[in-house]
Amino acid sequence: MYEKGFFSYEFFVDGVVGLKSFFFAAAIVTVLLSFYLFGFILVAKNIYVDYVKTGAFSWAARFALWASFALAAFMHYLLFILSLSYDDLVVYKANVVMAFVIILYVSSFIIVRKSESATNWIPSAVFLFVSFSLPLFSMDSVAKVIDAGLRKFNVGANKEVKIYEGTNNNLIASGKVLFWSPDFIYFTSQDGENNYLHAYPTKNGTHIVVER
C-alpha cells in the first residue's frame, strides 16, 4: 500500500481473516520454495556431517546430492520463467534471496559436535535481523513479490478492471487494479498525462469485471 500510494482502512477490520490466510499461505509457499531452490545445501551439510563421523561417502549420498542439484536447477528455471512472465526479474531475485536466508538458517542446526550448540543462538539472531531488515531496505521488491501473489487470486497487480452499474451494461469506470478489499476495489486510470486513483464500493450495486 505504501508503494502504491493508498491505504485500505476497512481491510484491517473486515479483511483480517483474509490477510492472515494470505500471509500464512505465502509463508508455507516460501518455505517449500526454499527447500526446492536450495535443499542441496541441507543435503550437502548432512553428507558432510556423516562423512566426518563415519569417514564414508556412500553412493546413495552421492545420488541424493546430485538429485537435489537437479531439482534445484529445475526450480530455478521455473521461477526465472515465471518472473519473466511478469516482465520483472525482481520476483526471481527476491524469492531467491529469501529462500537462501531461510536455508542458511535451517542448515545452522545441522552440527557436527554438540559443543557447537552453545553458539547456535547466533544464526537465529542473524536470521531475525535479516528477515526484518531486508523488507525495510527493499520495499519495492517486496511489493512486487506480493503483487505477483495477489495477481494469482485476481485481486490485484495491475489487472484490467471494468466497473458497471448493477447488472446493466453502463460502464462507470475502468483501469488497472491495485487491490480488491472486502468493501472497496482500488484501481488507477490514465487520462492523458494525469494518473488517477479510484476507490469504488463493491457492495453498492456495482458489477465488477476483472481480466483473467
Tab-separated table of N, CA and C in Angstrom, residues 32-124:
chain	number	residue	atom	x	y	z
A	32	LEU	N	8.555	-23.926	1.404
A	32	LEU	CA	8.664	-25.044	0.464
A	32	LEU	C	9.579	-24.681	-0.710
A	33	LEU	N	9.422	-23.451	-1.205
A	33	LEU	CA	10.262	-22.995	-2.308
A	33	LEU	C	11.726	-22.952	-1.902
A	34	SER	N	11.977	-22.604	-0.646
A	34	SER	CA	13.351	-22.564	-0.134
A	34	SER	C	14.001	-23.933	-0.198
A	35	PHE	N	13.253	-24.972	0.192
A	35	PHE	CA	13.794	-26.336	0.147
A	35	PHE	C	14.008	-26.806	-1.289
A	36	TYR	N	13.125	-26.379	-2.187
A	36	TYR	CA	13.287	-26.760	-3.593
A	36	TYR	C	14.496	-26.066	-4.227
A	37	LEU	N	14.668	-24.776	-3.921
A	37	LEU	CA	15.732	-23.992	-4.562
A	37	LEU	C	17.115	-24.278	-3.990
A	38	PHE	N	17.184	-24.468	-2.664
A	38	PHE	CA	18.493	-24.628	-2.027
A	38	PHE	C	18.558	-25.834	-1.100
A	39	GLY	N	17.688	-26.807	-1.325
A	39	GLY	CA	17.706	-28.004	-0.494
A	39	GLY	C	19.016	-28.763	-0.571
A	40	PHE	N	19.741	-28.572	-1.685
A	40	PHE	CA	21.023	-29.279	-1.838
A	40	PHE	C	22.030	-28.851	-0.769
A	41	ILE	N	21.862	-27.646	-0.212
A	41	ILE	CA	22.752	-27.192	0.863
A	41	ILE	C	22.551	-28.056	2.103
A	42	LEU	N	21.284	-28.360	2.418
A	42	LEU	CA	20.995	-29.213	3.576
A	42	LEU	C	21.502	-30.635	3.336
A	43	VAL	N	21.294	-31.127	2.111
A	43	VAL	CA	21.776	-32.470	1.779
A	43	VAL	C	23.294	-32.535	1.887
A	44	ALA	N	23.971	-31.528	1.340
A	44	ALA	CA	25.436	-31.489	1.371
A	44	ALA	C	25.962	-31.410	2.800
A	45	LYS	N	25.282	-30.624	3.644
A	45	LYS	CA	25.759	-30.496	5.020
A	45	LYS	C	25.538	-31.783	5.800
A	46	ASN	N	24.414	-32.447	5.551
A	46	ASN	CA	24.163	-33.739	6.195
A	46	ASN	C	25.204	-34.771	5.779
A	47	ILE	N	25.544	-34.773	4.495
A	47	ILE	CA	26.560	-35.697	3.996
A	47	ILE	C	27.915	-35.391	4.629
A	48	TYR	N	28.208	-34.104	4.779
A	48	TYR	CA	29.488	-33.714	5.393
A	48	TYR	C	29.561	-34.187	6.845
A	49	VAL	N	28.454	-33.996	7.583
A	49	VAL	CA	28.421	-34.427	8.988
A	49	VAL	C	28.601	-35.942	9.081
A	50	ASP	N	27.918	-36.685	8.208
A	50	ASP	CA	28.064	-38.148	8.204
A	50	ASP	C	29.486	-38.558	7.841
A	51	TYR	N	30.094	-37.827	6.914
A	51	TYR	CA	31.451	-38.154	6.486
A	51	TYR	C	32.456	-37.923	7.617
A	52	VAL	N	32.246	-36.827	8.367
A	52	VAL	CA	33.136	-36.541	9.499
A	52	VAL	C	33.009	-37.628	10.565
A	53	LYS	N	31.787	-38.117	10.769
A	53	LYS	CA	31.551	-39.101	11.825
A	53	LYS	C	31.950	-40.518	11.411
A	54	THR	N	31.729	-40.857	10.132
A	54	THR	CA	31.963	-42.229	9.704
A	54	THR	C	33.138	-42.382	8.740
A	55	GLY	N	33.508	-41.287	8.086
A	55	GLY	CA	34.588	-41.342	7.106
A	55	GLY	C	34.174	-41.995	5.802
A	56	ALA	N	32.848	-42.174	5.594
A	56	ALA	CA	32.330	-42.823	4.381
A	56	ALA	C	31.489	-41.854	3.568
A	57	PHE	N	31.536	-42.037	2.253
A	57	PHE	CA	30.753	-41.226	1.318
A	57	PHE	C	30.054	-42.188	0.368
A	58	SER	N	28.870	-42.628	0.762
A	58	SER	CA	28.175	-43.706	0.041
A	58	SER	C	27.633	-43.237	-1.307
A	59	TRP	N	27.322	-44.220	-2.168
A	59	TRP	CA	26.725	-43.917	-3.455
A	59	TRP	C	25.321	-43.342	-3.293
A	60	ALA	N	24.612	-43.791	-2.265
A	60	ALA	CA	23.270	-43.258	-2.006
A	60	ALA	C	23.343	-41.768	-1.684
A	61	ALA	N	24.367	-41.382	-0.902
A	61	ALA	CA	24.556	-39.966	-0.562
A	61	ALA	C	24.889	-39.148	-1.805
A	62	ARG	N	25.722	-39.720	-2.669
A	62	ARG	CA	26.077	-39.021	-3.909
A	62	ARG	C	24.858	-38.837	-4.804
A	63	PHE	N	24.033	-39.869	-4.899
A	63	PHE	CA	22.820	-39.781	-5.716
A	63	PHE	C	21.885	-38.707	-5.158
A	64	ALA	N	21.720	-38.693	-3.828
A	64	ALA	CA	20.845	-37.705	-3.194
A	64	ALA	C	21.344	-36.286	-3.462
A	65	LEU	N	22.668	-36.107	-3.428
A	65	LEU	CA	23.245	-34.784	-3.662
A	65	LEU	C	23.002	-34.331	-5.098
A	66	TRP	N	23.271	-35.209	-6.075
A	66	TRP	CA	23.073	-34.847	-7.473
A	66	TRP	C	21.596	-34.664	-7.798
A	67	ALA	N	20.727	-35.454	-7.182
A	67	ALA	CA	19.281	-35.309	-7.400
A	67	ALA	C	18.785	-33.964	-6.864
A	68	SER	N	19.324	-33.561	-5.702
A	68	SER	CA	18.928	-32.269	-5.131
A	68	SER	C	19.442	-31.113	-5.986
A	69	PHE	N	20.638	-31.280	-6.580
A	69	PHE	CA	21.165	-30.270	-7.503
A	69	PHE	C	20.251	-30.134	-8.727
A	70	ALA	N	19.849	-31.281	-9.292
A	70	ALA	CA	18.990	-31.275	-10.478
A	70	ALA	C	17.642	-30.624	-10.180
A	71	LEU	N	17.056	-30.952	-9.019
A	71	LEU	CA	15.774	-30.365	-8.624
A	71	LEU	C	15.909	-28.856	-8.446
A	72	ALA	N	17.005	-28.429	-7.818
A	72	ALA	CA	17.236	-27.000	-7.598
A	72	ALA	C	17.366	-26.260	-8.927
A	73	ALA	N	18.103	-26.841	-9.867
A	73	ALA	CA	18.277	-26.207	-11.178
A	73	ALA	C	16.940	-26.083	-11.902
A	74	PHE	N	16.126	-27.128	-11.813
A	74	PHE	CA	14.815	-27.116	-12.465
A	74	PHE	C	13.912	-26.047	-11.849
A	75	MET	N	13.903	-25.941	-10.512
A	75	MET	CA	13.058	-24.965	-9.832
A	75	MET	C	13.538	-23.536	-10.086
A	76	HIS	N	14.860	-23.344	-10.158
A	76	HIS	CA	15.389	-22.025	-10.505
A	76	HIS	C	14.915	-21.622	-11.901
A	77	TYR	N	14.920	-22.577	-12.810
A	77	TYR	CA	14.480	-22.312	-14.188
A	77	TYR	C	13.001	-21.923	-14.207
A	78	LEU	N	12.151	-22.684	-13.499
A	78	LEU	CA	10.715	-22.389	-13.466
A	78	LEU	C	10.447	-21.019	-12.860
A	79	LEU	N	11.129	-20.708	-11.763
A	79	LEU	CA	10.929	-19.417	-11.106
A	79	LEU	C	11.403	-18.271	-11.998
A	80	PHE	N	12.486	-18.495	-12.717
A	80	PHE	CA	13.010	-17.482	-13.633
A	80	PHE	C	12.016	-17.216	-14.768
A	81	ILE	N	11.437	-18.275	-15.323
A	81	ILE	CA	10.441	-18.129	-16.394
A	81	ILE	C	9.199	-17.413	-15.871
A	82	LEU	N	8.776	-17.762	-14.649
A	82	LEU	CA	7.617	-17.104	-14.034
A	82	LEU	C	7.887	-15.616	-13.851
A	83	SER	N	9.090	-15.290	-13.418
A	83	SER	CA	9.472	-13.899	-13.225
A	83	SER	C	9.454	-13.143	-14.554
A	84	LEU	N	9.894	-13.799	-15.624
A	84	LEU	CA	9.868	-13.157	-16.943
A	84	LEU	C	8.438	-12.895	-17.401
A	85	SER	N	7.507	-13.763	-16.999
A	85	SER	CA	6.110	-13.571	-17.387
A	85	SER	C	5.522	-12.317	-16.764
A	86	TYR	N	6.103	-11.868	-15.639
A	86	TYR	CA	5.685	-10.617	-15.013
A	86	TYR	C	6.518	-9.433	-15.494
A	87	ASP	N	7.426	-9.701	-16.448
A	87	ASP	CA	8.305	-8.655	-17.009
A	87	ASP	C	9.151	-7.985	-15.950
A	88	ASP	N	9.514	-8.739	-14.933
A	88	ASP	CA	10.328	-8.147	-13.865
A	88	ASP	C	11.085	-9.254	-13.137
A	89	LEU	N	12.414	-9.213	-13.208
A	89	LEU	CA	13.239	-10.232	-12.564
A	89	LEU	C	13.308	-10.062	-11.050
A	90	VAL	N	12.702	-8.994	-10.529
A	90	VAL	CA	12.709	-8.785	-9.080
A	90	VAL	C	12.016	-9.934	-8.371
A	91	VAL	N	10.968	-10.496	-8.993
A	91	VAL	CA	10.248	-11.627	-8.393
A	91	VAL	C	11.201	-12.794	-8.183
A	92	TYR	N	12.038	-13.048	-9.188
A	92	TYR	CA	13.020	-14.138	-9.072
A	92	TYR	C	14.073	-13.815	-8.018
A	93	LYS	N	14.644	-12.624	-8.089
A	93	LYS	CA	15.732	-12.251	-7.183
A	93	LYS	C	15.276	-12.236	-5.728
A	94	ALA	N	14.114	-11.658	-5.479
A	94	ALA	CA	13.623	-11.544	-4.099
A	94	ALA	C	13.348	-12.922	-3.504
A	95	ASN	N	12.724	-13.807	-4.290
A	95	ASN	CA	12.441	-15.157	-3.796
A	95	ASN	C	13.711	-15.943	-3.552
A	96	VAL	N	14.708	-15.781	-4.412
A	96	VAL	CA	15.978	-16.490	-4.243
A	96	VAL	C	16.686	-16.028	-2.975
A	97	VAL	N	16.694	-14.717	-2.735
A	97	VAL	CA	17.350	-14.185	-1.531
A	97	VAL	C	16.656	-14.695	-0.277
A	98	MET	N	15.311	-14.626	-0.248
A	98	MET	CA	14.568	-15.111	0.918
A	98	MET	C	14.798	-16.597	1.144
A	99	ALA	N	14.780	-17.359	0.063
A	99	ALA	CA	14.982	-18.810	0.164
A	99	ALA	C	16.373	-19.133	0.689
A	100	PHE	N	17.374	-18.410	0.210
A	100	PHE	CA	18.750	-18.647	0.630
A	100	PHE	C	18.938	-18.348	2.120
A	101	VAL	N	18.330	-17.260	2.583
A	101	VAL	CA	18.428	-16.887	4.002
A	101	VAL	C	17.775	-17.959	4.874
A	102	ILE	N	16.596	-18.440	4.463
A	102	ILE	CA	15.877	-19.464	5.233
A	102	ILE	C	16.682	-20.760	5.309
A	103	ILE	N	17.243	-21.186	4.174
A	103	ILE	CA	18.008	-22.439	4.157
A	103	ILE	C	19.288	-22.313	4.978
A	104	LEU	N	19.939	-21.186	4.919
A	104	LEU	CA	21.139	-20.986	5.750
A	104	LEU	C	20.785	-21.084	7.226
A	105	TYR	N	19.630	-20.543	7.585
A	105	TYR	CA	19.185	-20.608	8.982
A	105	TYR	C	18.914	-22.058	9.396
A	106	VAL	N	18.181	-22.787	8.541
A	106	VAL	CA	17.861	-24.189	8.855
A	106	VAL	C	19.131	-25.028	8.923
A	107	SER	N	20.055	-24.771	8.009
A	107	SER	CA	21.287	-25.565	7.965
A	107	SER	C	22.173	-25.329	9.188
A	108	SER	N	21.971	-24.203	9.883
A	108	SER	CA	22.784	-23.920	11.069
A	108	SER	C	22.504	-24.894	12.208
A	109	PHE	N	21.367	-25.607	12.130
A	109	PHE	CA	21.023	-26.568	13.174
A	109	PHE	C	21.617	-27.958	12.903
A	110	ILE	N	22.229	-28.126	11.737
A	110	ILE	CA	22.910	-29.386	11.425
A	110	ILE	C	24.369	-29.228	11.867
A	111	ILE	N	24.715	-29.829	12.972
A	111	ILE	CA	26.035	-29.623	13.567
A	111	ILE	C	26.802	-30.941	13.663
A	112	VAL	N	28.106	-30.809	13.703
A	112	VAL	CA	28.974	-31.980	13.801
A	112	VAL	C	29.169	-32.381	15.255
A	113	ARG	N	29.438	-31.385	16.084
A	113	ARG	CA	29.703	-31.657	17.501
A	113	ARG	C	28.680	-30.950	18.380
A	114	LYS	N	28.351	-31.557	19.498
A	114	LYS	CA	27.373	-30.972	20.413
A	114	LYS	C	27.846	-29.647	20.981
A	115	SER	N	29.153	-29.464	21.045
A	115	SER	CA	29.702	-28.216	21.584
A	115	SER	C	29.318	-27.008	20.735
A	116	GLU	N	29.001	-27.242	19.453
A	116	GLU	CA	28.622	-26.149	18.561
A	116	GLU	C	27.257	-25.575	18.912
A	117	SER	N	26.463	-26.347	19.651
A	117	SER	CA	25.122	-25.876	20.006
A	117	SER	C	25.162	-24.692	20.961
A	118	ALA	N	26.299	-24.464	21.610
A	118	ALA	CA	26.426	-23.353	22.551
A	118	ALA	C	26.328	-22.006	21.839
A	119	THR	N	26.733	-21.981	20.581
A	119	THR	CA	26.676	-20.730	19.802
A	119	THR	C	25.565	-20.767	18.759
A	120	ASN	N	24.627	-21.676	18.922
A	120	ASN	CA	23.577	-21.828	17.910
A	120	ASN	C	22.552	-20.705	17.937
A	121	TRP	N	22.606	-19.839	18.969
A	121	TRP	CA	21.692	-18.712	19.026
A	121	TRP	C	22.095	-17.619	18.032
A	122	ILE	N	23.330	-17.630	17.598
A	122	ILE	CA	23.813	-16.590	16.690
A	122	ILE	C	23.085	-16.631	15.343
A	123	PRO	N	22.967	-17.812	14.684
A	123	PRO	CA	22.211	-17.842	13.427
A	123	PRO	C	20.775	-17.378	13.581
A	124	SER	N	20.152	-17.701	14.735
A	124	SER	CA	18.772	-17.270	14.967
A	124	SER	C	18.691	-15.751	15.039
